[in-house]
C-alpha cells in the first residue's frame, strides 16, 4: 500500500465506519479518528506549531499520547519522544542539539526556558498540512557504547517501509488488533503504530493494566519471552494469533506451548536506525534471527554486520543538520558480530564487547542469551572484571522478579555454560543504572561492578 494522503484519511475513504482504534474501552472508527485528529491538529497549529517544527513529547504510553503523536504528525512536526524517567541533567545537555521549538509534557515535569509548552485542545476546523511521505517525522533516541544518546531521524516513508517488511512475514490485517504494548519512545513501539497504519487493521492502547487484561480482544502483541510464559500459565482463553518476541533467546519449549494454544511466535533482529525489525522468522529454536525482510539487504564484512534498507534513518540529527549513517561503501556498519549462512543471519554480539579470560574469547551476549532463559530473570548483562591470573573474568548483573533468589543462579548455569564462561560474581542490577529506558551503558556497568567488588 502506497499512500497519497495521511494513512488514517486513506482508510477513512476505504471504510469510514470500520473500528480503527481502541483507547481503553472507547472505540474510534476511522471517521471518528480523523475528526479527532483534525481538531487536535488545529489546536496545535493555533498554538503556533508549523511544518518542520521540532516538538519534544514527554510521555508514557496512554490514549492521549497516541492521539497527540498522530495529530503532531498531521501538523508536519518533527517529534522527539522522550521517556519521562530520563534524568533531567541528561535532557539539559541533550535537548539543545535537537533544534526544538515546543514541548508537550503529558507525564512528569520538565521546565525549559527555550521550549514553548503545548497543551492538547480541540479546535474547530481541519488542522494539519499536506501529506509528504519524505518529510522528517520522528527523532528516536539511540545510544552507542560511548557518549550522549543520538537521535535517528526517520521519514514516514521509512517507517512504512519497515512496516511493509514485517507484514510480509506476519499476516496482520483486516479485523486483527495489535496491542501497543511497547512505548512510543522506543522504535519497537513505533513499529507497532506504523504496522497498524500500513495494514488498516486495529490498534489497542490500554494504560497500566495487567497484561492478560490489556490483551483482551487483541490478536497480535509484541512481548518478551517472560511475558508469554506468564500468559501461557493462565487457563483463560487467549485471543492471540501471533506474538513478535524480542529481548532474549526464544526457548523451544515456549514456542511449542504457544503453538499448542494456537499462537504463532516470531522473532528477529532490529535497530533504531532501521525503524525496528531488519531480519525475522517464525521462531524455530535455532539461534539465527532469520532472513532479511523485503526492502532490506544484509551482508557480513570481516565479521561485522552491514545493512542497507528502505527503512534506514535519514541520518542522526545534530544542531539542525543530518549526519550520515553510512560508511564510504554506502552501508550502515552495525558493530554487531554476525554470521550469514544460506541467507540466515546469526548475531554473535557486539564487536566492542568481546573480551578474553585465560586466553578464551567470551562474547557477553552469548552468556546473556543462556542466563536470560531462566524464567525469573528479566534482564541480564555480563561484563568483564580485571583479574591478575586470567586477565579478565565474567561478572553477571541481573534483574530478577521480586522474591527471586539470585544465589541459585550459579548452580542453574553450571551445566549450561562452559567453566570459563560461568560468572565469578552475581550482582543485582541497581536502579540508578536503568537510565530511564535508554540502553544501559556497559561501560557504566563495568565501572559500577569494579567499584562494588573492589571498594
Coordinates of N, CA, C and O in Angstrom, one line a residue, residues 95-266:
X95 N 18.9 18.2 24.8 CA 17.9 18.9 24.0 C 18.4 20.1 23.2 O 17.9 20.3 22.1
X96 N 19.4 20.8 23.7 CA 19.8 22.0 22.8 C 20.4 21.5 21.5 O 20.4 22.4 20.5
X97 N 20.8 20.3 21.3 CA 21.3 19.8 20.0 C 20.1 19.4 19.0 O 20.4 19.2 17.9
X98 N 18.9 19.4 19.6 CA 17.8 18.8 18.8 C 17.0 19.8 18.0 O 16.0 19.5 17.4
X99 N 17.3 21.1 18.1 CA 16.6 22.1 17.4 C 15.1 22.1 17.6 O 14.3 21.9 16.6
X100 N 14.6 22.2 18.8 CA 13.2 22.0 19.1 C 12.6 23.4 19.4 O 13.3 24.3 19.8
X101 N 11.3 23.5 19.2 CA 10.6 24.8 19.5 C 9.6 24.6 20.6 O 9.3 25.5 21.4
X102 N 9.0 23.3 20.7 CA 7.9 23.1 21.6 C 8.1 21.9 22.5 O 8.9 21.0 22.1
X103 N 7.4 21.8 23.6 CA 7.4 20.6 24.4 C 6.0 20.3 24.8 O 5.2 21.2 25.3
X104 N 5.6 19.1 24.6 CA 4.3 18.6 25.1 C 4.5 17.6 26.2 O 5.1 16.5 25.9
X105 N 4.3 18.0 27.4 CA 4.6 17.1 28.6 C 3.2 16.5 29.1 O 2.4 17.2 29.6
X106 N 3.1 15.2 28.9 CA 1.9 14.5 29.4 C 2.1 13.7 30.6 O 1.2 13.3 31.3
X107 N 3.4 13.4 30.9 CA 3.7 12.7 32.2 C 5.0 13.4 32.8 O 5.9 13.8 32.1
X108 N 5.0 13.6 34.1 CA 6.1 14.2 34.8 C 6.2 15.7 34.5 O 5.1 16.3 34.2
X109 N 7.4 16.2 34.7 CA 7.5 17.6 34.5 C 8.9 17.9 34.0 O 9.9 17.3 34.3
X110 N 8.9 18.9 33.1 CA 10.2 19.4 32.6 C 10.1 20.9 32.2 O 9.3 21.3 31.4
X111 N 10.8 21.7 33.0 CA 10.8 23.1 32.8 C 11.9 23.5 31.9 O 13.1 23.1 32.1
X112 N 11.6 24.4 30.9 CA 12.6 24.8 29.9 C 12.3 26.2 29.5 O 11.2 26.6 29.2
X113 N 13.3 27.1 29.6 CA 13.2 28.4 29.1 C 13.2 28.6 27.6 O 12.7 29.6 27.0
X114 N 13.7 27.5 26.9 CA 13.9 27.6 25.5 C 12.7 27.0 24.7 O 12.6 27.2 23.5
X115 N 11.9 26.1 25.4 CA 10.8 25.4 24.7 C 9.5 26.0 25.1 O 9.2 26.2 26.3
X116 N 8.6 26.2 24.2 CA 7.2 26.7 24.4 C 6.3 25.5 24.8 O 6.3 24.5 24.0
X117 N 5.6 25.6 25.9 CA 4.8 24.4 26.3 C 3.5 24.4 25.5 O 2.9 25.4 25.2
X118 N 3.2 23.2 25.1 CA 1.9 22.9 24.3 C 0.9 22.2 25.3 O 1.3 21.6 26.2
X119 N -0.3 22.4 24.9 CA -1.4 21.6 25.6 C -2.3 21.0 24.5 O -2.3 21.4 23.3
X120 N -3.0 20.0 24.9 CA -3.9 19.3 24.0 C -5.3 19.9 24.1 O -5.9 19.9 25.1
X121 N -5.7 20.6 23.0 CA -7.0 21.2 23.0 C -7.6 21.1 21.6 O -7.0 21.5 20.6
X122 N -8.8 20.7 21.5 CA -9.5 20.6 20.2 C -10.0 22.0 19.7 O -10.5 22.8 20.5
X123 N -9.8 22.2 18.4 CA -10.2 23.4 17.8 C -11.1 23.1 16.6 O -10.9 22.1 16.0
X124 N -12.0 23.9 16.3 CA -12.8 23.7 15.1 C -12.0 23.8 13.8 O -11.0 24.5 13.8
X125 N -12.3 23.0 12.8 CA -11.6 23.0 11.6 C -10.8 21.8 11.3 O -10.7 20.9 12.1
X126 N -10.2 21.7 10.1 CA -9.4 20.6 9.7 C -7.9 21.0 9.7 O -7.4 21.4 8.8
X127 N -7.3 20.8 10.9 CA -5.9 21.2 11.1 C -5.0 20.3 10.4 O -5.3 19.1 10.1
X128 N -3.8 20.8 10.1 CA -2.7 19.9 9.5 C -2.2 20.5 8.2 O -2.6 21.5 7.7
X129 N -1.3 19.7 7.7 CA -0.6 20.1 6.4 C -0.8 18.9 5.4 O -1.2 17.8 5.8
X130 N -0.4 19.1 4.2 CA -0.5 18.0 3.2 C 0.5 16.9 3.5 O 1.6 17.1 4.1
X131 N 0.1 15.7 3.2 CA 0.9 14.5 3.4 C 2.1 14.6 2.5 O 2.0 14.8 1.3
X132 N 3.3 14.4 3.1 CA 4.5 14.2 2.3 C 5.3 13.1 3.0 O 5.8 13.2 4.1
X133 N 5.4 11.9 2.3 CA 6.0 10.8 2.9 C 7.5 11.0 3.2 O 8.0 10.3 4.1
X134 N 8.1 11.9 2.5 CA 9.6 12.1 2.6 C 9.9 13.1 3.7 O 11.1 13.4 3.9
X135 N 8.9 13.7 4.4 CA 9.2 14.7 5.4 C 9.7 14.0 6.7 O 9.2 13.0 7.1
X136 N 10.7 14.6 7.3 CA 11.2 14.1 8.6 C 10.1 14.1 9.6 O 9.4 15.1 9.8
X137 N 9.8 12.9 10.2 CA 8.7 12.8 11.1 C 9.1 12.5 12.6 O 8.4 13.0 13.5
X138 N 10.1 11.7 12.8 CA 10.4 11.3 14.1 C 11.9 11.4 14.4 O 12.7 11.3 13.4
X139 N 12.3 11.6 15.6 CA 13.7 11.6 16.1 C 13.7 10.7 17.3 O 13.2 11.0 18.4
X140 N 14.3 9.5 17.1 CA 14.3 8.5 18.1 C 15.7 8.3 18.7 O 16.6 8.1 18.0
X141 N 15.7 8.4 20.1 CA 17.0 8.3 20.8 C 17.5 6.9 20.7 O 16.8 6.0 21.0
X142 N 18.8 6.9 20.4 CA 19.5 5.6 20.4 C 20.8 5.9 21.2 O 21.1 7.0 21.5
X143 N 21.6 4.8 21.4 CA 22.8 5.1 22.1 C 23.9 4.1 21.7 O 23.6 2.9 21.4
X144 N 25.1 4.5 21.5 CA 26.2 3.7 21.2 C 26.9 3.3 22.5 O 26.3 3.4 23.6
X145 N 28.1 2.8 22.4 CA 28.8 2.4 23.5 C 29.4 3.6 24.3 O 29.7 3.4 25.5
X146 N 29.5 4.7 23.7 CA 30.0 5.9 24.4 C 29.2 7.1 24.0 O 28.5 7.1 23.1
X147 N 29.3 8.2 24.9 CA 28.8 9.5 24.5 C 27.3 9.6 24.8 O 26.6 8.7 25.3
X148 N 26.8 10.8 24.4 CA 25.3 11.0 24.6 C 24.5 10.2 23.6 O 25.0 9.8 22.5
X149 N 23.2 10.0 24.0 CA 22.3 9.3 23.0 C 22.3 10.1 21.7 O 22.4 11.4 21.7
X150 N 22.1 9.4 20.6 CA 21.9 10.1 19.3 C 20.4 10.0 18.9 O 19.7 9.1 19.3
X151 N 20.0 10.9 18.0 CA 18.6 10.9 17.6 C 18.6 10.5 16.1 O 19.1 11.3 15.2
X152 N 18.1 9.3 15.8 CA 17.9 8.8 14.5 C 16.6 9.4 13.9 O 15.5 9.2 14.4
X153 N 16.8 10.1 12.7 CA 15.6 10.8 12.1 C 15.0 9.9 11.0 O 15.7 9.5 10.1
X154 N 13.7 9.6 11.1 CA 13.0 8.8 10.1 C 11.9 9.6 9.5 O 11.2 10.4 10.1
X155 N 11.7 9.4 8.2 CA 10.5 9.9 7.5 C 9.4 8.9 7.7 O 9.5 7.8 8.1
X156 N 8.2 9.4 7.3 CA 7.0 8.5 7.3 C 7.3 7.4 6.3 O 6.9 6.2 6.5
X157 N 7.9 7.7 5.2 CA 8.2 6.7 4.2 C 9.1 5.6 4.7 O 8.8 4.4 4.4
X158 N 10.1 5.9 5.5 CA 10.9 4.9 6.1 C 10.2 4.0 7.1 O 10.3 2.8 7.1
X159 N 9.3 4.6 7.9 CA 8.5 3.9 8.9 C 7.6 2.9 8.2 O 7.5 1.8 8.6
X160 N 7.0 3.4 7.1 CA 6.1 2.5 6.4 C 6.8 1.4 5.7 O 6.3 0.3 5.6
X161 N 8.0 1.6 5.2 CA 8.8 0.6 4.6 C 9.2 -0.5 5.6 O 9.2 -1.7 5.3
X162 N 9.5 -0.1 6.9 CA 9.7 -1.0 7.9 C 8.5 -1.9 8.2 O 8.5 -3.1 8.3
X163 N 7.3 -1.2 8.2 CA 6.1 -2.0 8.4 C 5.8 -3.0 7.3 O 5.4 -4.1 7.6
X164 N 6.0 -2.6 6.1 CA 5.7 -3.5 5.0 C 6.5 -4.7 5.1 O 6.1 -5.8 4.8
X165 N 7.8 -4.6 5.5 CA 8.7 -5.8 5.6 C 8.2 -6.8 6.6 O 8.1 -8.0 6.4
X166 N 7.7 -6.3 7.8 CA 7.2 -7.1 8.8 C 5.9 -7.8 8.4 O 5.7 -9.0 8.7
X167 N 5.0 -7.0 7.8 CA 3.7 -7.5 7.4 C 3.9 -8.6 6.2 O 2.9 -9.3 6.0
X168 N 5.0 -8.6 5.5 CA 5.2 -9.6 4.5 C 5.4 -11.0 5.2 O 5.2 -12.0 4.6
X169 N 5.8 -10.9 6.5 CA 6.0 -12.2 7.2 C 4.8 -12.5 8.2 O 4.4 -13.7 8.3
X170 N 4.3 -11.5 8.8 CA 3.2 -11.7 9.8 C 1.9 -11.2 9.2 O 1.8 -10.0 8.9
X171 N 0.9 -12.0 9.0 CA -0.3 -11.7 8.3 C -1.3 -10.9 9.2 O -2.4 -11.3 9.5
X172 N -0.9 -9.7 9.6 CA -1.7 -8.8 10.4 C -2.5 -7.9 9.5 O -2.0 -7.1 8.7
X173 N -3.9 -8.1 9.5 CA -4.7 -7.3 8.6 C -6.2 -7.4 9.0 O -6.5 -8.1 10.0
X174 N -7.0 -6.7 8.3 CA -8.4 -6.7 8.4 C -8.9 -6.4 9.8 O -8.7 -5.4 10.4
X175 N -9.5 -7.5 10.5 CA -10.0 -7.3 11.8 C -9.0 -7.6 13.0 O -9.4 -7.7 14.1
X176 N -7.7 -7.8 12.6 CA -6.7 -8.1 13.7 C -6.5 -6.8 14.5 O -6.7 -5.7 14.0
X177 N -6.1 -7.0 15.7 CA -5.9 -6.0 16.7 C -4.6 -6.1 17.4 O -4.4 -7.2 18.0
X178 N -3.7 -5.2 17.3 CA -2.4 -5.3 17.9 C -2.3 -4.4 19.1 O -2.6 -3.2 19.1
X179 N -1.9 -4.9 20.2 CA -1.8 -4.1 21.5 C -0.5 -3.3 21.4 O 0.6 -3.8 21.1
X180 N -0.7 -2.0 21.7 CA 0.5 -1.1 21.8 C 1.2 -1.4 23.2 O 1.0 -0.6 24.1
X181 N 1.9 -2.5 23.2 CA 2.5 -2.9 24.5 C 3.9 -2.4 24.8 O 4.4 -2.6 25.8
X182 N 4.4 -1.6 23.8 CA 5.8 -1.0 23.9 C 5.7 0.5 23.8 O 4.9 1.0 23.0
X183 N 6.5 1.2 24.5 CA 6.4 2.7 24.5 C 6.8 3.3 23.2 O 7.7 2.8 22.5
X184 N 6.2 4.4 22.8 CA 6.4 5.1 21.6 C 7.8 5.8 21.6 O 8.3 6.2 20.6
X185 N 8.4 5.9 22.8 CA 9.8 6.5 22.8 C 10.8 5.4 22.5 O 12.0 5.7 22.4
X186 N 10.4 4.2 22.2 CA 11.2 3.1 21.7 C 10.8 2.9 20.2 O 9.6 2.8 19.9
X187 N 11.8 2.6 19.4 CA 11.4 2.4 18.0 C 10.6 1.1 17.8 O 9.8 1.0 16.9
X188 N 10.7 0.2 18.7 CA 9.8 -1.0 18.6 C 8.4 -0.7 18.9 O 7.5 -1.3 18.3
X189 N 8.1 0.3 19.7 CA 6.7 0.7 19.9 C 6.2 1.5 18.7 O 5.1 1.3 18.2
X190 N 7.1 2.3 18.1 CA 6.7 3.0 16.8 C 6.4 2.0 15.7 O 5.5 2.2 14.9
X191 N 7.2 0.9 15.7 CA 6.9 -0.2 14.7 C 5.5 -0.7 14.7 O 4.9 -0.9 13.7
X192 N 5.0 -0.9 15.9 CA 3.6 -1.3 16.1 C 2.6 -0.3 15.4 O 1.7 -0.7 14.7
X193 N 2.8 0.9 15.8 CA 2.0 2.0 15.3 C 1.9 2.0 13.7 O 0.9 2.1 13.1
X194 N 3.1 1.9 13.1 CA 3.2 2.0 11.6 C 2.7 0.8 11.0 O 2.1 0.8 9.8
X195 N 2.8 -0.4 11.6 CA 2.2 -1.6 11.0 C 0.7 -1.5 11.0 O 0.0 -1.9 10.1
X196 N 0.1 -0.9 12.1 CA -1.3 -0.6 12.1 C -1.8 0.3 11.0 O -2.7 0.0 10.3
X197 N -1.0 1.4 10.8 CA -1.4 2.3 9.7 C -1.2 1.7 8.4 O -2.0 2.0 7.4
X198 N -0.2 0.9 8.2 CA 0.1 0.3 6.9 C -1.0 -0.7 6.6 O -1.5 -0.8 5.4
X199 N -1.4 -1.5 7.6 CA -2.4 -2.6 7.3 C -3.8 -2.1 7.3 O -4.7 -2.8 6.8
X200 N -4.1 -1.0 8.0 CA -5.5 -0.6 8.1 C -6.3 -1.5 9.0 O -7.5 -1.6 8.8
X201 N -5.6 -2.1 10.0 CA -6.3 -3.0 10.9 C -6.7 -2.3 12.1 O -7.2 -1.1 12.0
X202 N -6.5 -2.8 13.3 CA -6.9 -2.2 14.6 C -5.7 -2.1 15.5 O -4.9 -3.0 15.5
X203 N -5.8 -1.1 16.4 CA -4.8 -0.9 17.4 C -5.5 -0.7 18.8 O -6.5 0.0 18.8
X204 N -4.9 -1.2 19.8 CA -5.4 -1.0 21.2 C -4.4 -0.4 22.1 O -3.2 -0.8 22.1
X205 N -4.8 0.6 22.8 CA -4.0 1.3 23.8 C -4.7 1.2 25.2 O -5.8 1.7 25.3
X206 N -4.0 0.5 26.1 CA -4.6 0.4 27.5 C -3.4 0.7 28.4 O -2.4 0.2 28.3
X207 N -3.7 1.6 29.4 CA -2.7 2.1 30.3 C -2.7 1.3 31.6 O -3.7 1.2 32.2
X208 N -1.5 0.9 32.0 CA -1.3 0.4 33.4 C -2.3 -0.7 33.8 O -2.9 -0.7 34.8
X209 N -2.5 -1.7 32.9 CA -3.4 -2.8 33.2 C -2.5 -4.1 33.2 O -1.5 -4.2 32.4
X210 N -2.9 -5.1 34.0 CA -2.2 -6.4 33.9 C -2.2 -6.9 32.4 O -3.2 -6.6 31.7
X211 N -1.2 -7.5 32.0 CA -1.0 -7.9 30.6 C -2.2 -8.7 30.1 O -2.8 -8.4 29.0
X212 N -2.7 -9.7 30.8 CA -3.8 -10.5 30.4 C -5.0 -9.7 30.1 O -5.8 -9.9 29.2
X213 N -5.3 -8.7 31.0 CA -6.4 -7.8 30.8 C -6.2 -6.9 29.7 O -7.2 -6.6 28.9
X214 N -5.0 -6.3 29.5 CA -4.7 -5.4 28.5 C -4.9 -6.1 27.1 O -5.3 -5.4 26.1
X215 N -4.6 -7.4 27.0 CA -4.7 -8.1 25.8 C -6.1 -8.5 25.4 O -6.3 -9.1 24.3
X216 N -7.1 -8.2 26.2 CA -8.5 -8.7 25.9 C -8.9 -8.2 24.5 O -8.9 -7.0 24.2
X217 N -9.2 -9.1 23.7 CA -9.7 -8.8 22.3 C -8.6 -8.6 21.3 O -8.9 -8.3 20.1
X218 N -7.3 -8.6 21.7 CA -6.2 -8.4 20.8 C -5.7 -9.7 20.2 O -5.7 -10.8 20.9
X219 N -5.4 -9.7 18.9 CA -4.9 -10.9 18.3 C -3.4 -10.9 18.0 O -2.8 -11.9 17.7
X220 N -2.7 -9.7 18.2 CA -1.3 -9.6 18.0 C -0.7 -8.8 19.1 O -1.4 -7.9 19.7
X221 N 0.5 -9.1 19.4 CA 1.2 -8.4 20.5 C 2.7 -8.5 20.3 O 3.2 -9.5 19.7
X222 N 3.5 -7.6 20.8 CA 4.9 -7.6 20.9 C 5.3 -7.8 22.3 O 5.0 -7.0 23.2
X223 N 6.0 -8.9 22.7 CA 6.3 -9.3 24.0 C 7.7 -9.8 24.2 O 8.4 -10.1 23.2
X224 N 8.1 -9.9 25.4 CA 9.4 -10.6 25.7 C 9.0 -12.0 26.2 O 7.8 -12.2 26.6
X225 N 9.9 -13.0 26.1 CA 9.5 -14.3 26.4 C 8.9 -14.5 27.8 O 8.0 -15.3 28.0
X226 N 9.4 -13.8 28.8 CA 8.9 -13.9 30.1 C 7.4 -13.6 30.2 O 6.6 -14.3 30.9
X227 N 7.0 -12.6 29.4 CA 5.5 -12.2 29.4 C 4.7 -13.3 28.8 O 3.6 -13.6 29.3
X228 N 5.2 -13.9 27.7 CA 4.5 -15.0 27.1 C 4.4 -16.2 28.0 O 3.3 -16.9 28.1
X229 N 5.5 -16.6 28.7 CA 5.4 -17.7 29.6 C 4.3 -17.5 30.6 O 3.5 -18.4 30.9
X230 N 4.2 -16.3 31.2 CA 3.1 -16.0 32.2 C 1.7 -16.1 31.6 O 0.8 -16.7 32.2
X231 N 1.6 -15.6 30.4 CA 0.3 -15.7 29.7 C -0.1 -17.2 29.5 O -1.3 -17.6 29.7
X232 N 0.8 -18.0 29.1 CA 0.5 -19.4 28.8 C 0.2 -20.2 30.1 O -0.4 -21.3 30.0
X233 N 0.6 -19.7 31.2 CA 0.3 -20.3 32.5 C -1.2 -20.1 32.9 O -1.7 -20.9 33.7
X234 N -1.8 -19.1 32.3 CA -3.2 -18.9 32.6 C -4.1 -19.9 31.9 O -3.9 -20.3 30.7
X235 N -5.2 -20.3 32.5 CA -6.2 -21.2 31.9 C -7.2 -20.5 31.1 O -8.1 -21.1 30.5
X236 N -7.2 -19.2 31.2 CA -8.2 -18.4 30.5 C -8.0 -18.4 29.0 O -6.8 -18.6 28.5
X237 N -9.0 -18.2 28.2 CA -8.9 -18.2 26.7 C -8.1 -17.0 26.3 O -8.3 -15.9 26.8
X238 N -7.1 -17.2 25.4 CA -6.3 -16.2 24.9 C -6.6 -16.0 23.4 O -6.6 -16.9 22.6
X239 N -6.9 -14.7 23.0 CA -7.4 -14.4 21.7 C -6.2 -14.3 20.7 O -6.4 -14.2 19.5
X240 N -5.0 -14.3 21.2 CA -3.8 -14.0 20.4 C -3.6 -15.0 19.3 O -3.8 -16.2 19.5
X241 N -3.3 -14.5 18.1 CA -3.0 -15.4 17.0 C -1.4 -15.5 16.8 O -0.9 -16.5 16.4
X242 N -0.8 -14.3 17.1 CA 0.7 -14.3 16.9 C 1.3 -13.3 17.8 O 0.7 -12.3 18.2
X243 N 2.6 -13.6 18.1 CA 3.4 -12.7 19.0 C 4.8 -12.5 18.4 O 5.4 -13.4 17.9
X244 N 5.2 -11.3 18.4 CA 6.5 -10.9 17.9 C 7.4 -10.8 19.2 O 7.2 -9.9 20.0
X245 N 8.3 -11.7 19.4 CA 9.1 -11.8 20.6 C 10.4 -11.1 20.4 O 11.0 -11.1 19.4
X246 N 10.9 -10.5 21.5 CA 12.2 -9.8 21.5 C 12.8 -9.8 22.9 O 12.1 -10.2 23.9
X247 N 14.0 -9.4 23.0 CA 14.6 -9.2 24.2 C 15.4 -10.3 24.8 O 16.1 -10.2 25.8
X248 N 15.3 -11.5 24.3 CA 16.0 -12.7 24.8 C 15.9 -13.8 23.9 O 15.2 -13.8 22.9
X249 N 16.7 -14.9 24.2 CA 16.6 -16.1 23.4 C 15.2 -16.7 23.5 O 14.5 -16.6 24.6
X250 N 14.7 -17.4 22.5 CA 13.4 -18.0 22.5 C 13.5 -19.5 22.7 O 13.8 -20.2 21.8
X251 N 13.2 -20.0 23.9 CA 13.3 -21.5 24.2 C 12.3 -22.2 23.3 O 11.1 -21.8 23.1
X252 N 12.7 -23.4 22.8 CA 11.8 -24.2 22.0 C 10.6 -24.6 22.8 O 9.5 -24.6 22.2
X253 N 10.7 -24.9 24.1 CA 9.5 -25.3 24.9 C 8.5 -24.2 24.9 O 7.3 -24.5 24.8
X254 N 8.9 -22.9 24.8 CA 8.0 -21.8 24.8 C 7.2 -21.8 23.5 O 6.0 -21.6 23.5
X255 N 7.9 -21.9 22.4 CA 7.2 -21.9 21.1 C 6.3 -23.1 21.0 O 5.2 -22.9 20.4
X256 N 6.6 -24.2 21.5 CA 5.7 -25.4 21.4 C 4.5 -25.2 22.3 O 3.4 -25.5 21.8
X257 N 4.7 -24.6 23.5 CA 3.5 -24.3 24.3 C 2.6 -23.3 23.7 O 1.3 -23.4 23.7
X258 N 3.2 -22.3 23.1 CA 2.4 -21.3 22.4 C 1.6 -21.9 21.2 O 0.4 -21.6 21.0
X259 N 2.3 -22.7 20.4 CA 1.6 -23.4 19.3 C 0.5 -24.2 19.7 O -0.6 -24.3 19.0
X260 N 0.6 -24.9 20.9 CA -0.5 -25.7 21.4 C -1.7 -24.9 21.7 O -2.8 -25.4 21.8
X261 N -1.5 -23.6 22.0 CA -2.6 -22.7 22.3 C -3.0 -21.9 21.1 O -3.8 -21.0 21.2
X262 N -2.5 -22.3 19.9 CA -2.9 -21.6 18.7 C -2.2 -20.3 18.4 O -2.7 -19.5 17.7
X263 N -1.1 -20.1 19.1 CA -0.3 -18.8 18.9 C 1.0 -19.0 18.2 O 1.8 -19.8 18.6
X264 N 1.1 -18.3 17.1 CA 2.4 -18.4 16.3 C 3.4 -17.4 16.9 O 3.0 -16.3 17.4
X265 N 4.7 -17.8 17.0 CA 5.7 -16.9 17.6 C 6.7 -16.6 16.5 O 7.2 -17.4 15.8
X266 N 7.1 -15.3 16.5 CA 8.1 -14.8 15.6 C 9.2 -14.0 16.4 O 8.9 -13.5 17.5

